[in-house]
CSV table of C-alpha atoms (C1' of nucleotides) in Angstrom, one decimal:
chain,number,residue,atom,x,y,z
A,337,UNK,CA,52.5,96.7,-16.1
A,338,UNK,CA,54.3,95.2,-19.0
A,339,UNK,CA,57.7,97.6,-18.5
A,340,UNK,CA,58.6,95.6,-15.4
A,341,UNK,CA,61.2,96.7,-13.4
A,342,UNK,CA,64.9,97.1,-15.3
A,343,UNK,CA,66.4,94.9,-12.1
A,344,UNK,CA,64.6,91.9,-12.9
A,345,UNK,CA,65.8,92.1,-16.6
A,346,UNK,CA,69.3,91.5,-14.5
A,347,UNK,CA,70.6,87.9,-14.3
A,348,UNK,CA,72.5,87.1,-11.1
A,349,UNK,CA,74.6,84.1,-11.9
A,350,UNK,CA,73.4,83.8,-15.1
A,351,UNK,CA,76.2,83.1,-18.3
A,352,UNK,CA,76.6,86.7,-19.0
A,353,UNK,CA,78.6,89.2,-16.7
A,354,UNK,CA,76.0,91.6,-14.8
A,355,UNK,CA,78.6,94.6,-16.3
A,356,UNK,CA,77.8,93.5,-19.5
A,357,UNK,CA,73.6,92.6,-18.7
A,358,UNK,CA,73.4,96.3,-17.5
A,359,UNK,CA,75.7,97.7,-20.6
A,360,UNK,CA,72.9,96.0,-23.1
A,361,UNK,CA,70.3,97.3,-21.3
A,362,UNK,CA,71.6,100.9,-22.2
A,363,UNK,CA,72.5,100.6,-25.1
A,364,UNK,CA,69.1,99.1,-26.3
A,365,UNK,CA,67.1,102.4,-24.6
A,366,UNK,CA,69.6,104.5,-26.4
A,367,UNK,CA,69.4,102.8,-29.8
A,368,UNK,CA,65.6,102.6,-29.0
A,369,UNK,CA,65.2,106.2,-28.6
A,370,UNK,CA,64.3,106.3,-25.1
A,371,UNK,CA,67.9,107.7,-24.2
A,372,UNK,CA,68.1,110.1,-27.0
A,373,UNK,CA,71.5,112.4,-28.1
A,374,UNK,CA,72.8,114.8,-25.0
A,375,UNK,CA,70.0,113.7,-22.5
A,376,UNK,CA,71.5,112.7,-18.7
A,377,UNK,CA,71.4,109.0,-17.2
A,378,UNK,CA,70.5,109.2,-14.1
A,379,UNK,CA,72.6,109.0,-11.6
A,380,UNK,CA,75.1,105.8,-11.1
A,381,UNK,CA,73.9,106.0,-7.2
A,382,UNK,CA,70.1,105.6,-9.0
A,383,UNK,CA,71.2,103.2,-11.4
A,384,UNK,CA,72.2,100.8,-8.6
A,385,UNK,CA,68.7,101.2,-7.7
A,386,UNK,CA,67.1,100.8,-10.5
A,387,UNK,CA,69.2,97.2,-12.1
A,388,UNK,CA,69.7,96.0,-8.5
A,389,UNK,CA,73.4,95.9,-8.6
A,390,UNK,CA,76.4,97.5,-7.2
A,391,UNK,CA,77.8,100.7,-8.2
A,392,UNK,CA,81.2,99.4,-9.3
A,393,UNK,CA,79.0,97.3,-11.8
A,394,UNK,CA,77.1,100.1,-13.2
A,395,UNK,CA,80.3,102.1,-13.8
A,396,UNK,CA,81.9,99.3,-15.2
A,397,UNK,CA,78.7,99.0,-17.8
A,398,UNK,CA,79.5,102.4,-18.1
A,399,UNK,CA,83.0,102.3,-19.1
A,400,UNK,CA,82.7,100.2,-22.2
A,401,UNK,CA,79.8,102.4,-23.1
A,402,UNK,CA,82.5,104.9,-23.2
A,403,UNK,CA,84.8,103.2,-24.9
A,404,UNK,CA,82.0,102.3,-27.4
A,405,UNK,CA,81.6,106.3,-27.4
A,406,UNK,CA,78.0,105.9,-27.1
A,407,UNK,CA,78.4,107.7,-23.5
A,408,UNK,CA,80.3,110.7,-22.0
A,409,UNK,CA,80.6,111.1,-18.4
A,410,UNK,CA,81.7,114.4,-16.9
A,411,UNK,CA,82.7,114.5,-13.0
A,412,UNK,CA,80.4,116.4,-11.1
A,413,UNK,CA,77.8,116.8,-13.8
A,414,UNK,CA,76.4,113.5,-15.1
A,415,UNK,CA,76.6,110.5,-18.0
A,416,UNK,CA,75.1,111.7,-21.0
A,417,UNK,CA,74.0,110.1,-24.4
A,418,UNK,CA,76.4,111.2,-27.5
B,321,UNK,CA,104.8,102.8,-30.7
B,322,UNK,CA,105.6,101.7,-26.9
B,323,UNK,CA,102.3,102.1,-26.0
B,324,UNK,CA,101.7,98.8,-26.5
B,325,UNK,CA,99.2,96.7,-24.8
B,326,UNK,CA,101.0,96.1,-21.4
B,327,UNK,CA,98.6,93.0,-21.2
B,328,UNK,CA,100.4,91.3,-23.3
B,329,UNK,CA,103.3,91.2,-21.1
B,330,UNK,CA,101.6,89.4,-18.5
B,331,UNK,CA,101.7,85.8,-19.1
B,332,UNK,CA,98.8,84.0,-17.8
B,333,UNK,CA,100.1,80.9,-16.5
B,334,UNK,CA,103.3,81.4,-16.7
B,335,UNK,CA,106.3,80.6,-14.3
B,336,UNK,CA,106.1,84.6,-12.4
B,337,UNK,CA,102.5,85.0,-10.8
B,338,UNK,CA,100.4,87.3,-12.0
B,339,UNK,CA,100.6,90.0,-9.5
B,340,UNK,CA,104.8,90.1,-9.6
B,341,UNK,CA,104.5,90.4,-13.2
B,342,UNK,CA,102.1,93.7,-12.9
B,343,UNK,CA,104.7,95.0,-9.9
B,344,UNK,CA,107.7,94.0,-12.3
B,345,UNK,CA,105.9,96.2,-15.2
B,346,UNK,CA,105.2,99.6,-12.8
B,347,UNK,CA,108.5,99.3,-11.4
B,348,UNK,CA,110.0,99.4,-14.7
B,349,UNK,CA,108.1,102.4,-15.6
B,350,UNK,CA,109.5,103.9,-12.8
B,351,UNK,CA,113.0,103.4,-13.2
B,352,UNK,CA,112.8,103.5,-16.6
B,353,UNK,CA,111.0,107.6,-16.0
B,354,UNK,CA,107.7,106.8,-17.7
B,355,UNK,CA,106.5,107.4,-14.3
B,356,UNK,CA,108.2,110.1,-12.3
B,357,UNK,CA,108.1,111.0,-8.9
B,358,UNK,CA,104.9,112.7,-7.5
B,359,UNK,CA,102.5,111.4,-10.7
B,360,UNK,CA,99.7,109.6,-9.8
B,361,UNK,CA,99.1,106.2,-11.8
B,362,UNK,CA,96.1,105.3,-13.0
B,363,UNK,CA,93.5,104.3,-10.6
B,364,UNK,CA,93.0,100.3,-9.6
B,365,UNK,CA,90.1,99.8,-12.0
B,366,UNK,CA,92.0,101.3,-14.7
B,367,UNK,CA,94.9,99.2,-14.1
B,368,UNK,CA,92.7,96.4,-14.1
B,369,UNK,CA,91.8,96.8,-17.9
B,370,UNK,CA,95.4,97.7,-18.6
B,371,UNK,CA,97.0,94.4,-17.4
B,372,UNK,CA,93.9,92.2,-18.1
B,373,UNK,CA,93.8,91.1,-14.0
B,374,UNK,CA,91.4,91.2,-11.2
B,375,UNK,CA,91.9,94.4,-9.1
B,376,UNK,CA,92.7,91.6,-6.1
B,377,UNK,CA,96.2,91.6,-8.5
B,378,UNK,CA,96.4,94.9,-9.1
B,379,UNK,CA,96.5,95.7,-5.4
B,380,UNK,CA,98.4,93.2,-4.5
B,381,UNK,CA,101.0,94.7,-6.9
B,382,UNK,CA,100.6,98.2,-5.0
B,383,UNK,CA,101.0,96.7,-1.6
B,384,UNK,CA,104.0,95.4,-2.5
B,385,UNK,CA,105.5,98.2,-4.3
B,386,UNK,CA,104.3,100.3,-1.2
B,387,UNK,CA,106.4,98.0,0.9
B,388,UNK,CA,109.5,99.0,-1.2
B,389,UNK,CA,109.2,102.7,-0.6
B,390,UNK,CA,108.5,103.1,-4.5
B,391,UNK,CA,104.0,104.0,-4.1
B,392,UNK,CA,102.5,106.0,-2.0
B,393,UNK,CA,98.4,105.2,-1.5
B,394,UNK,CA,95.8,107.9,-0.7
B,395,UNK,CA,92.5,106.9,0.1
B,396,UNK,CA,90.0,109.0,-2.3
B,397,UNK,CA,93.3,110.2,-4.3
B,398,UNK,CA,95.0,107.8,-5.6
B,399,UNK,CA,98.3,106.0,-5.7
B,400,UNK,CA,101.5,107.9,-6.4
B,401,UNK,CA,105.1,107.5,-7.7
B,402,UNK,CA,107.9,108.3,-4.0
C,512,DC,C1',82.0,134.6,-1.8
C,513,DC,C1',80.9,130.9,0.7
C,514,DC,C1',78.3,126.8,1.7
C,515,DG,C1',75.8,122.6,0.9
C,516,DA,C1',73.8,119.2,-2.2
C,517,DT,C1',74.7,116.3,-6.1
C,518,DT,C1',77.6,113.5,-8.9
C,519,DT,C1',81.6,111.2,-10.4
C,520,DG,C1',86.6,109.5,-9.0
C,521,DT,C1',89.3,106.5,-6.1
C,522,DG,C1',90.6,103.4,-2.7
C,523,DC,C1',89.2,99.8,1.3
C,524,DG,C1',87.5,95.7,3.0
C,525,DT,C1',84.9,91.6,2.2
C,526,DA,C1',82.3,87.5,0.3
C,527,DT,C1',81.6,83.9,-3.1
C,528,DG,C1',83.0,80.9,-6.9
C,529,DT,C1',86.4,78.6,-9.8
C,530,DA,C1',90.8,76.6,-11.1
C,531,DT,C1',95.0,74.8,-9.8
C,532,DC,C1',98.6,72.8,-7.0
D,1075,DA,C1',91.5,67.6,1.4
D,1076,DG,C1',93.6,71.8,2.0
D,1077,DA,C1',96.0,75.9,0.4
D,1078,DT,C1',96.9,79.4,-3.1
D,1079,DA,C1',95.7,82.5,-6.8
D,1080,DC,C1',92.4,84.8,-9.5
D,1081,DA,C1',87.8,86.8,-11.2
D,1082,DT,C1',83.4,88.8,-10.2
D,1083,DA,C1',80.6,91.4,-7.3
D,1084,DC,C1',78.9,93.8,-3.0
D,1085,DG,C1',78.9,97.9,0.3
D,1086,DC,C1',81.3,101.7,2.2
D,1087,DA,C1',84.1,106.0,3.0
D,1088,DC,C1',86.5,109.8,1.5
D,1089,DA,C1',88.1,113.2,-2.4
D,1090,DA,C1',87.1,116.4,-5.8
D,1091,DA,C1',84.3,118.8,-9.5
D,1092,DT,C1',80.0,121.1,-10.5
D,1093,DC,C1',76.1,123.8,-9.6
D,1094,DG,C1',72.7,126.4,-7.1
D,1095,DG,C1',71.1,129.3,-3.3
DNA sequence: CCCGATTTGTGCGTATGTATC
DNA sequence: AGATACATACGCACAAATCGG
């Protein structure tokens, strides 16, 4: 299928940081409409799954996502879309 | 306001190395009562952002002010002001 | 009310690559 | 050539919040 898998969209080694690979990644399914407004991410266990990195790297994607307030995470619950 | 960025008072390639700089800074706030006894300070990934270093400075930082009887580490908690 | 599963928060140890001395 | 310092990234263990049975 043409939706290949999200990890191989992932550059190991490339010029860009894998933080910030993983960070454009989300951003583009929210501002496409695949993430809409209030819906979950999955988890950050699954999205070290899903891009083939390491946990620290998703939350670090995560945290400027934050910052950009296009994410809010609450502790125990989830990271959802704003 | 004081809440300036604190990155900006470590000098990259300066004469002090990075990680005595970063010690220097959270042993000010200490004495100086930004941080008082029993607070927890932000966690190593935060202070990462904070100072602009690696988290291999940031800890080294730590380890050092744990030396001096002025941090307290616990795993899964965090690190807190003696 | 308690218990377990899920999820995020935090720290621990390590490996690899780069730059500098 | 070797040592030191730093940045990026990986995997793991434990702590704590939330939710459901």
């Amino acid at each position: 299928m043409t939706s290949g898998n999200r990890a191989d969209r992932i550059e190991h080694g490339g010029p860009r940081l894998l933080w910030q690979q993983v960070a454009d990644d989300i951003t583009a399914d929210i501002d496409s409409g695949v993430l809409s407004s209030g819906w979950r991410l999955p988890s950050e266990a699954d999205l070290t799954e899903v891009y083939g990195v390491a946990r620290v790297t998703v939350r670090r994607a995560i945290a400027e996502l934050v910052k950009a307030g296009r994410l809010v995470v609450v502790r125990g619950r989830g990271t959802f879309v704003v």
